[in-house]
Coordinates of C-alpha atoms and ligand atoms in Angstrom, one line a residue:
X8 CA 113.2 84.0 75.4
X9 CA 110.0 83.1 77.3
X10 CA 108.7 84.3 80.2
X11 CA 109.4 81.6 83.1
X12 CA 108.0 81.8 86.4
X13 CA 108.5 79.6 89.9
X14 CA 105.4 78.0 90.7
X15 CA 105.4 77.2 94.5
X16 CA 103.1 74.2 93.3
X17 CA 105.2 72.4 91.3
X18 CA 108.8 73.9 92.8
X19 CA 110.1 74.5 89.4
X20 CA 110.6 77.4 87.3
X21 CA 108.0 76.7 84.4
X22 CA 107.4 78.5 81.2
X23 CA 104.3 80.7 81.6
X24 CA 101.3 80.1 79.5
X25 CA 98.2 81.9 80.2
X26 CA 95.0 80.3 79.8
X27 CA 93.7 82.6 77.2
X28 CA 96.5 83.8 74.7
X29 CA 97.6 87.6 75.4
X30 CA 95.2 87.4 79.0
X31 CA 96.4 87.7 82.1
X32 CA 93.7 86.8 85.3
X33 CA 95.7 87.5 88.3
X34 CA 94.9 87.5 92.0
X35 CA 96.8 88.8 94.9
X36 CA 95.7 88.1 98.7
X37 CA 95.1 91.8 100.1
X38 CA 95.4 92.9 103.5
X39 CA 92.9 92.4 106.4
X40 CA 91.6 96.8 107.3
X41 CA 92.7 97.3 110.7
X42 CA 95.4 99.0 110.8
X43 CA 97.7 100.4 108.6
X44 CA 100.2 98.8 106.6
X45 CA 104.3 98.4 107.5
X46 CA 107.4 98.1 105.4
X47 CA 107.0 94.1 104.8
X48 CA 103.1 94.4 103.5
X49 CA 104.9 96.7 100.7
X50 CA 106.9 93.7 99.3
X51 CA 104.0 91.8 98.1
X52 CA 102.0 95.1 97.0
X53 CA 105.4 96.4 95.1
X54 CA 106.2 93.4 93.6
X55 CA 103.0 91.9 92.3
X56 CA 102.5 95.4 91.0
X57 CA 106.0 95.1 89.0
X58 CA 105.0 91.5 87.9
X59 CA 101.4 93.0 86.2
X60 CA 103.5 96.1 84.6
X61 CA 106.3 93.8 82.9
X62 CA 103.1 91.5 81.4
X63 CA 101.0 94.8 80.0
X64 CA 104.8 95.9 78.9
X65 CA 104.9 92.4 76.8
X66 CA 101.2 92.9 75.8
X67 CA 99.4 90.9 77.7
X68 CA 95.7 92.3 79.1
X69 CA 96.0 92.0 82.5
X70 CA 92.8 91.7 85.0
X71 CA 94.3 91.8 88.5
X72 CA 92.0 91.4 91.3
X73 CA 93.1 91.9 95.2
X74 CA 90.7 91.6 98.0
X75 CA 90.2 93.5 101.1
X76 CA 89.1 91.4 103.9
X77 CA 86.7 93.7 106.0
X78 CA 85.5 91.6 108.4
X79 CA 87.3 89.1 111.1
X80 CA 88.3 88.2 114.3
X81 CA 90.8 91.1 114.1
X82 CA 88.4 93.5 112.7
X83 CA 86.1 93.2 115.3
X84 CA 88.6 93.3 118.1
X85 CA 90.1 96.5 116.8
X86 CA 86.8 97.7 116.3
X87 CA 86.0 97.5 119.4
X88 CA 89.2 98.9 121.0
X89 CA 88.5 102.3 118.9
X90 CA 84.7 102.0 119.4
X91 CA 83.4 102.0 115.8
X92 CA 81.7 99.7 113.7
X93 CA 83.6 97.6 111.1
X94 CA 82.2 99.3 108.7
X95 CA 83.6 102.1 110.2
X96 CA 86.9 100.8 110.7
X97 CA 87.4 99.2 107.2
X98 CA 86.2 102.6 105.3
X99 CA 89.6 104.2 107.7
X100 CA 91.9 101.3 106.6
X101 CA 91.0 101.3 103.2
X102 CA 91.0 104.2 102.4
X103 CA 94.5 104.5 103.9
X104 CA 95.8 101.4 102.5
X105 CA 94.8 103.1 98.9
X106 CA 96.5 106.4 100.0
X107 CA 99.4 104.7 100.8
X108 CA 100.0 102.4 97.7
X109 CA 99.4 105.1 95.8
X110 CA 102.3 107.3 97.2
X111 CA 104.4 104.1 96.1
X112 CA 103.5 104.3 92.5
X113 CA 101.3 101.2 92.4
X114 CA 98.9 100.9 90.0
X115 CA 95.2 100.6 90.7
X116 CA 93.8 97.4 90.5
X117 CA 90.9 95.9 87.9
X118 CA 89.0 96.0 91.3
X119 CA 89.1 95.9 95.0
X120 CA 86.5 93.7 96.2
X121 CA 85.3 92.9 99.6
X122 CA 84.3 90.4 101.9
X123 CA 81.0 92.2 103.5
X124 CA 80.2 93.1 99.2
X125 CA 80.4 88.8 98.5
X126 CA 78.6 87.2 101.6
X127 CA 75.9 85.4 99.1
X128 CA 78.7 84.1 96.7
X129 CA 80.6 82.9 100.3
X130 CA 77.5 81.2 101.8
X131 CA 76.6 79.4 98.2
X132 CA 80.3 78.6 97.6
X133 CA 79.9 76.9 101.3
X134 CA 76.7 75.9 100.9
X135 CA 78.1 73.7 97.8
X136 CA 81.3 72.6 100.0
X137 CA 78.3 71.1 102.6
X138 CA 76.9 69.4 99.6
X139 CA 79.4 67.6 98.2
X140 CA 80.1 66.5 102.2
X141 CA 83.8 68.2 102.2
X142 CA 82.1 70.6 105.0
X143 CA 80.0 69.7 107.8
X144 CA 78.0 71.8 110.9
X145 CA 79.0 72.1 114.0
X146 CA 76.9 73.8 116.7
X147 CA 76.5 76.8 114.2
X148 CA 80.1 76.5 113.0
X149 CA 80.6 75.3 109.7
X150 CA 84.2 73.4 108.6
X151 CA 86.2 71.7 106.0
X152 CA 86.5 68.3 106.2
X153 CA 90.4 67.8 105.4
X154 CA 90.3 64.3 105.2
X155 CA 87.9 63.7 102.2
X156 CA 90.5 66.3 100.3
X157 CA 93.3 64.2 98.8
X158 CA 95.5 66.5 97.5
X159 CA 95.8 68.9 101.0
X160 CA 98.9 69.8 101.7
X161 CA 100.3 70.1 97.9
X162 CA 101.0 73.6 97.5
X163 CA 102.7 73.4 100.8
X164 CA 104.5 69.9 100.5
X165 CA 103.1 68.1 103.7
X166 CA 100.8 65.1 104.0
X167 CA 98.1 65.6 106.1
X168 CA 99.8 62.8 109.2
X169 CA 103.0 65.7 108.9
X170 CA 100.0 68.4 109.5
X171 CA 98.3 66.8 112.3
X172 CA 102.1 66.4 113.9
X173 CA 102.8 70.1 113.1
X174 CA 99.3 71.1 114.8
X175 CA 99.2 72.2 118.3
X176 CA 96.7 70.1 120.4
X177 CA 94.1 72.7 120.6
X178 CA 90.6 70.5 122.3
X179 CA 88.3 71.7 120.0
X180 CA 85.5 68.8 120.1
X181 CA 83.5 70.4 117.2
X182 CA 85.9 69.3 114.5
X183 CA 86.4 66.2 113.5
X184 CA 90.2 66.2 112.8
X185 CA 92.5 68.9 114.4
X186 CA 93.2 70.5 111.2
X187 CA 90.2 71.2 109.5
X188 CA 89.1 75.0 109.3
X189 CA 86.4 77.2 109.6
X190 CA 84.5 77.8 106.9
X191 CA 81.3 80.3 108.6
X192 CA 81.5 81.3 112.0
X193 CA 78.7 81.2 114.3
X194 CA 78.6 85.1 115.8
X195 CA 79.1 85.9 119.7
X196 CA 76.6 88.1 121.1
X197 CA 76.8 92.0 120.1
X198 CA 79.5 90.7 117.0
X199 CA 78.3 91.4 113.3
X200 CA 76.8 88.8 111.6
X201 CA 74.9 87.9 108.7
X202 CA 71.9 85.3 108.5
X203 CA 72.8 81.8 106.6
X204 CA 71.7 78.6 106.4
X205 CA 73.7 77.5 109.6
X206 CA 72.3 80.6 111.6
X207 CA 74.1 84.1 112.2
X208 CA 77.4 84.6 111.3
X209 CA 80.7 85.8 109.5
X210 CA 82.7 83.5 106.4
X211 CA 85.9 82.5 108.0
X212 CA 89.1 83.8 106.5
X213 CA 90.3 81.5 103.3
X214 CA 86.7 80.8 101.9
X215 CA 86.5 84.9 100.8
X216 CA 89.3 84.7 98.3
X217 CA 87.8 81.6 97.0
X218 CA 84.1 82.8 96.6
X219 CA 85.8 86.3 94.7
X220 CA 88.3 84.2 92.8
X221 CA 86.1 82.0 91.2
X222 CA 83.3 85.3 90.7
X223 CA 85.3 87.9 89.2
X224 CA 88.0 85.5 87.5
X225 CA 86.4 81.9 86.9
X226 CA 87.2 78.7 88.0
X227 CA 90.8 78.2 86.9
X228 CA 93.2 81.6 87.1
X229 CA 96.4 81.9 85.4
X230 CA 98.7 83.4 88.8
X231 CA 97.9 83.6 92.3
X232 CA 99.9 85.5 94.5
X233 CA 100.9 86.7 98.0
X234 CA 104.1 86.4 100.8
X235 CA 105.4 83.2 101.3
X236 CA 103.3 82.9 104.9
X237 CA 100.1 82.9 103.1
X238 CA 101.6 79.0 101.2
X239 CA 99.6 77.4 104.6
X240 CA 97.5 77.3 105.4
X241 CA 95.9 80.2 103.7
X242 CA 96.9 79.0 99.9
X243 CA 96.2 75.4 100.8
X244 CA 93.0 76.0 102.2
X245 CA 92.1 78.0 99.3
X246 CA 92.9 75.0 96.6
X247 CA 91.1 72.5 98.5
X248 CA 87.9 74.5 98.9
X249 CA 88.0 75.9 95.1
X250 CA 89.1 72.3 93.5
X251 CA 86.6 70.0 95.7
X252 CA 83.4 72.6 94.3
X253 CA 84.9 73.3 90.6
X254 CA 87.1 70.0 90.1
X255 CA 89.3 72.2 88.4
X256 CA 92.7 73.5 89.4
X257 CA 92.7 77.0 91.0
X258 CA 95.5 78.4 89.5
X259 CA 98.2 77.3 87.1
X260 CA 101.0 79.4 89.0
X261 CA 101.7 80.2 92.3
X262 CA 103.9 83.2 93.1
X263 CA 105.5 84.1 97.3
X264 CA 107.5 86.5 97.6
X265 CA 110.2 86.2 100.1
X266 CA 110.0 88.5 103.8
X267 CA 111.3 91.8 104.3
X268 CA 113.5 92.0 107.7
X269 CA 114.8 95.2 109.7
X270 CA 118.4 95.2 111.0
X271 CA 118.7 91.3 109.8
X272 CA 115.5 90.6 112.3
X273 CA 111.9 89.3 111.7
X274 CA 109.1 92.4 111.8
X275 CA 107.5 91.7 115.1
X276 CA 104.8 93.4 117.4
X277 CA 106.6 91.6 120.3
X278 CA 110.2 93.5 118.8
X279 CA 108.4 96.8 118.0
X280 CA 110.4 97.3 114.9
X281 CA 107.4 97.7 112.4
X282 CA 107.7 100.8 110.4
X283 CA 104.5 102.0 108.6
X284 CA 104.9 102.6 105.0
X285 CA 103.3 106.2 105.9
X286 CA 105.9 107.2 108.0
X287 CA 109.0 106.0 105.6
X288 CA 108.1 108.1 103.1
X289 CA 108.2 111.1 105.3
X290 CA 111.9 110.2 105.4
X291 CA 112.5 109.3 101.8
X292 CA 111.1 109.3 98.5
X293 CA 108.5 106.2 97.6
X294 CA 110.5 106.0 94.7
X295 CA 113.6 105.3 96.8
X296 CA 111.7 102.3 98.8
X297 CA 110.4 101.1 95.6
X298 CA 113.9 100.7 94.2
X299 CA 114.9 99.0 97.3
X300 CA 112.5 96.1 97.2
X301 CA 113.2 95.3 93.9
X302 CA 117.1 95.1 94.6
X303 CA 116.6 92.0 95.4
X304 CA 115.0 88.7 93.7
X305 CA 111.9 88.3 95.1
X306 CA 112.0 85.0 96.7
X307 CA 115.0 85.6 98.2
X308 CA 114.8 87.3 101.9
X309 CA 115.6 91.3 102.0
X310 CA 117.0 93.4 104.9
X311 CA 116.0 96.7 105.3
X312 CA 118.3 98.9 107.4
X313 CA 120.1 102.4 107.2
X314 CA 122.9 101.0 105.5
X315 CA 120.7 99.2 102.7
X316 CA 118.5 102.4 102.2
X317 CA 121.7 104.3 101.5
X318 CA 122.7 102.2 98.6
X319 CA 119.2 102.4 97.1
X320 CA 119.0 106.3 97.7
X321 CA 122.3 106.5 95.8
X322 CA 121.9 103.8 93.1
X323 CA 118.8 105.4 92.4
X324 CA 120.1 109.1 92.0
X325 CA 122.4 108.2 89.4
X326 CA 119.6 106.8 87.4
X327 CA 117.7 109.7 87.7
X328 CA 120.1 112.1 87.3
X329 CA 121.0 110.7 84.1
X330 CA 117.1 110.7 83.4
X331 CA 117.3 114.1 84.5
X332 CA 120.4 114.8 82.4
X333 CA 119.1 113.3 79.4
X334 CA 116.1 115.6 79.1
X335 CA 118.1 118.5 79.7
X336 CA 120.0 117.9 76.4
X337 CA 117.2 117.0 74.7
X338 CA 115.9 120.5 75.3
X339 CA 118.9 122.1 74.0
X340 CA 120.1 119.4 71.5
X341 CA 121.3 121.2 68.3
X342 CA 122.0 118.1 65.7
X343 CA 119.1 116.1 64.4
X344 CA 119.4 113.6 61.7
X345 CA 119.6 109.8 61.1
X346 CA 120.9 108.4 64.8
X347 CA 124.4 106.1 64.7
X348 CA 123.4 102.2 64.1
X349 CA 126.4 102.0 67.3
X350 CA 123.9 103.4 69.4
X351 CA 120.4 101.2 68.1
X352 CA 122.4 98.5 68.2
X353 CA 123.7 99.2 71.9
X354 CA 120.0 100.0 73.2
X355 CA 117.7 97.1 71.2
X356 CA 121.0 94.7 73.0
X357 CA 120.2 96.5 76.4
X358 CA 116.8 96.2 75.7
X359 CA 117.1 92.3 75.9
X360 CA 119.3 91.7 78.6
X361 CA 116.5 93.3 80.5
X362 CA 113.5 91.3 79.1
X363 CA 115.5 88.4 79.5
X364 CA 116.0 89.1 83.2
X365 CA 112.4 90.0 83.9
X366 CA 111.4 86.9 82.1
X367 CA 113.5 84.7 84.5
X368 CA 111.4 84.5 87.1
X369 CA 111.0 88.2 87.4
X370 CA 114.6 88.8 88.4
X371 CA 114.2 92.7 89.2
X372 CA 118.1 93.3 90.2
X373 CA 119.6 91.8 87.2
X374 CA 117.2 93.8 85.0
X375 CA 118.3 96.9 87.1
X376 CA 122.3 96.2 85.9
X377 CA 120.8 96.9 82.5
X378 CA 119.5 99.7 83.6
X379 CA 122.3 100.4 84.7
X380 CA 124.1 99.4 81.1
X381 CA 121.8 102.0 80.0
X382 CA 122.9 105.3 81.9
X383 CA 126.4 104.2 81.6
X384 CA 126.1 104.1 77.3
X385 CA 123.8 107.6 77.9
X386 CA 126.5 109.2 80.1
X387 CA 129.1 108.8 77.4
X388 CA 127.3 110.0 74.9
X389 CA 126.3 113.0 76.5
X390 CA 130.0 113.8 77.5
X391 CA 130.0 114.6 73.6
X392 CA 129.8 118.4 72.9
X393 CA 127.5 118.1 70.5
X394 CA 124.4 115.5 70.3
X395 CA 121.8 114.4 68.0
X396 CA 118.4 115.4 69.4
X397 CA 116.6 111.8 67.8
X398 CA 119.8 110.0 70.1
X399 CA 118.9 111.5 73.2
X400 CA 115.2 110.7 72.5
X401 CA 115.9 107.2 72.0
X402 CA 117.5 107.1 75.2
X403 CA 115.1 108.6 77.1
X404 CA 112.3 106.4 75.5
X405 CA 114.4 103.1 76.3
X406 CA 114.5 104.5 79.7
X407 CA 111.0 105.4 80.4
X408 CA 110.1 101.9 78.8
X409 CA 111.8 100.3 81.8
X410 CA 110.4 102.5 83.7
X411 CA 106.8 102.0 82.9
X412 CA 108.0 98.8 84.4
X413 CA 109.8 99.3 87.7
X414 CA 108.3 102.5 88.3
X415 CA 111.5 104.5 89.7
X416 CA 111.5 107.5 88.6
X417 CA 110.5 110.8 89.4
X418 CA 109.2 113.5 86.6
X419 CA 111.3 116.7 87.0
X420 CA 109.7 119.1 89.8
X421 CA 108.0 116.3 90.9
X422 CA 107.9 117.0 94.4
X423 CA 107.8 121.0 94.6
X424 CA 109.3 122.8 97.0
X425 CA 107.6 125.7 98.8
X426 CA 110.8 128.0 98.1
X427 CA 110.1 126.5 94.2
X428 CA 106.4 127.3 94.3
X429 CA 107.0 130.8 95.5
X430 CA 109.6 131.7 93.1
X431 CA 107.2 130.5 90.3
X432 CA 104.4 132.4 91.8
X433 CA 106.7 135.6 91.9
X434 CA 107.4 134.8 88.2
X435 CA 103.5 134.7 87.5
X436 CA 102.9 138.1 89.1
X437 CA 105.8 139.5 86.9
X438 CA 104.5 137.2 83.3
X439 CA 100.9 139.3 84.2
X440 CA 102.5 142.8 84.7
X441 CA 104.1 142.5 81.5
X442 CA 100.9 141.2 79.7
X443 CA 102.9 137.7 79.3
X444 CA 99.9 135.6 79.3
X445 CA 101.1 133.0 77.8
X446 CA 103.7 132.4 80.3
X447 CA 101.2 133.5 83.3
X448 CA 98.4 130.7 82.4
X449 CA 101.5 128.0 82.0
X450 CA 102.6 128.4 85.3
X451 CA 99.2 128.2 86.7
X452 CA 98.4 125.1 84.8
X453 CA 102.2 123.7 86.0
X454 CA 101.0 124.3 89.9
X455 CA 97.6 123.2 89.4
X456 CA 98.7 119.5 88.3
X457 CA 101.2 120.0 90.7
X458 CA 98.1 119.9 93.3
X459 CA 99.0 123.5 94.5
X460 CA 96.0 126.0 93.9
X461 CA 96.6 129.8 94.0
X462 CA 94.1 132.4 96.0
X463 CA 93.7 136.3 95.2
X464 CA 93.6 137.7 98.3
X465 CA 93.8 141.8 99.6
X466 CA 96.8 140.6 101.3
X467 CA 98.1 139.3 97.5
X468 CA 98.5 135.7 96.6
X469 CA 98.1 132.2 99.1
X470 CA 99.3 129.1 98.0
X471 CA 98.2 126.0 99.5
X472 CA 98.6 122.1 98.1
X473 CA 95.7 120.1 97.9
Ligands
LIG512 P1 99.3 90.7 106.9 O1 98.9 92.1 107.1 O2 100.3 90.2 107.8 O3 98.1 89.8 106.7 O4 100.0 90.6 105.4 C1 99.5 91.1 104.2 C2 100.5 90.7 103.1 O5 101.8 91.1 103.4 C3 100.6 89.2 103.0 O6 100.8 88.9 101.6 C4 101.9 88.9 103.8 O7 102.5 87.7 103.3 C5 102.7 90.1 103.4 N1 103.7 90.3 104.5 C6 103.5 90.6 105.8 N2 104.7 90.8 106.4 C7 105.7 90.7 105.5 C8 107.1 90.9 105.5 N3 107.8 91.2 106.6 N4 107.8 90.8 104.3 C9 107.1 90.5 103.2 N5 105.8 90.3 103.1 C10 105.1 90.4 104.2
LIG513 ZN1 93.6 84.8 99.8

């Protein structure tokens, strides 16, 4: 089966076909630097990140390319708040924001770029937009002019007399219609700004991801991604300034995920029931959250609540205890030999039903029941008293090759303990006493990529992680 995906454009799951055959260029809509992320900003960064996995698992070479927008209304009002630059502020966010989607397993983008590193490509890609009349000036202010744009409104569905009903009456006489947008903004005193044609300034919000899209991917990408709320204006805004310069479509696909709620309610500030993605995984494992948002199919909405977090802690600890399990044996598997055709047969049908699930639209939580399908076969045959050693590796390969994919599990003695640690050091003291080198230098090397680094002091040995 091919790969299908729901394109928001066209409302209809489509077969995927990249551009270039066995290339992927893929870009996600990153987060604005000014604070740090919550719960729901993990959806899209989990997800997309499982969508570019499953590709390089089918082969594909995937660039993927998300932004950081490091300089806006929200920027400079925060930065203010805390007294430091922008700069300033981004560098803390960023680097944060990196920290954290680490810790949840994501994989680091082709690149990162920002805003503040693009403002030539923005001003040119505006300047062009003024040229072709779909912007004009206003009083240093520079804006799209919606009307000369036919196609606005197709990603979301609306026609543009449906988006000047659905606009609030703001009196803004620079515009010419209500819902054009900004495309430069002039700068208020004592805000940072940037010289352009139209005078000092920032780029407004949607023209950045056009300007990078079309620099460090070309004029016509294969997916485009981000949450649902980004479809408008954000996405819309983004195809009409990209197709009215290149004439080209943007992107061939458009993926939204769904929204992550707490308790059944919408994240709010006004609520106060945002929980920062730092502070979860004080309380659980990353790995944990990561199974949780992949429970669910993306596009539809997911509640996160004690009850829900439960069922992924527990879900998840049968998979890796059979992981776990499986290793175990492997390590002290006596038989070896030619494995049972019962048992390739069982794991290349597994196999399938899982690639067939991710290749529906991505659908995460029916490629988890093969997972699923997959302890269950592993558990019986362990049961056995006996096993073949080149079985248990095949299980364990099939597993980590979902894995590589979801990105669930953890290594044994991931995480070590301190009462762990000590015991090993303890060990190491006793391996050197009885010239066991060997076994002295292996349990240095173990802590050390473990991040835990060992000082000689009078007072004997100090730990500390890194
Ligand atoms: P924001 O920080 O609100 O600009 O959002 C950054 C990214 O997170 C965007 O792709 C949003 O669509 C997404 N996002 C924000 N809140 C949620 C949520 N509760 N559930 C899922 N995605 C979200
Ligand atoms: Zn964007």
């Amino acid at each position: 089966m091919t790969l299908k995906v729901y394109n928001t454009l066209t409302r209809k799951k489509e077969e995927f076909i990249p551009i270039e055959p066995g290339k992927v260029k893929m870009y996600v809509c990153g987060p604005t630097v000014y604070n740090y992320i919550h719960i729901g900003n993990g959806r899209p960064v989990i997800f997309f990140d499982v969508v570019r996995r499953y590709l390089e698992s089918q082969q594909y070479e995937v660039n993927y390319i998300t932004n950081f927008t490091d300089v806006d209304d929200k920027m400079i009002r925060k930065a203010e708040e805390m007294a430091v630059s922008v700069p300033e502020l981004a560098e803390t966010f960023i680097a944060a924001f990196l920290e954290d989607i680490q810790s949840l397993g994501v994989h680091e983008a082709t690149l990162n770029p920002r805003v503040t590193e693009n403002i030539q490509e923005i001003i040119d890609f505006i300047a062009a937009l003024v040229e072709k009349d779909f912007a004009y000036e206003a009083r240093g202010d520079v804006y799209y002019r919606t009307s000369k744009f036919t196609d606005y409104g197709k990603l979301s569905k609306q026609n543009l007399e449906e988006l000047q009903h659905g606009i609030r009456i703001e009196v803004d006489e620079r515009k010419e219609n209500p819902q054009d947008f900004v495309l430069w903004k002039a700068a208020k005193p004592g805000e940072i700004y940037w010289d352009s044609p139209w005078g000092q300034g920032r780029p407004g919000w949607h023209i950045e991801c056009s300007a990078m899209v079309r620099k460090y991917l070309g004029e016509t990408i294969d997916i485009h991604g981000g949450g649902q709320d980004l479809t408008f204006p954000h996405h819309e805004c983004e195809i009409a300034q990209t197709e009215a310069v290149t004439g080209h479509p943007m992107a061939n696909y458009w993926l939204h995920n769904a929204f992550l709620n707490i308790d059944n309610e919408k994240m709010s500030k006004s609520l106060g029931n945002g929980i920062l993605i730092r502070d979860l995984i004080k309380q659980i494992k990353p790995q944990v959250f990561r199974f949780f948002m992949l429970s669910a199919h993306y596009r539809n909405p997911l509640n996160f609540s004690d009850e829900s977090l439960k069922q992924a802690t527990n879900a998840l600890e049968r998979i890796q205890n059979a992981y776990d399990n499986m290793k175990h044996r492997l390590a002290t598997a006596s038989a070896t030999g030619e494995v049972e055709a019962g048992i390739t047969d069982k794991l290349q049908s597994i196999s399938n039903q899982f690639v067939d699930k991710m290749n529906d639209d991505f659908n995460t939580p029916d490629a988890i029941t093969a997972v699923f399908d997959l302890v269950a076969e592993a558990n019986l045959y362990l049961q056995q008293e006996r096993v073949n050693a080149e079985a248990v590796k095949l299980f364990i390969e099939q597993l980590e090759a979902f894995d590589a994919t979801l990105g669930i599990l953890s290594q044994q003695g991931d995480e070590l303990l301190d009462e762990e640690i000590e015991q090993l050091i303890i060990e190491r003291t006793e391996s050197r006493k009885s010239k066991n080198w060997a076994r002295a230098d292996e349990i240095r090397d173990r802590l050390t990529e473990k991040g835990i680094f060992l000082e000689d002091t009078p007072q004997g040995i100090r730990w500390r992680r890194k």
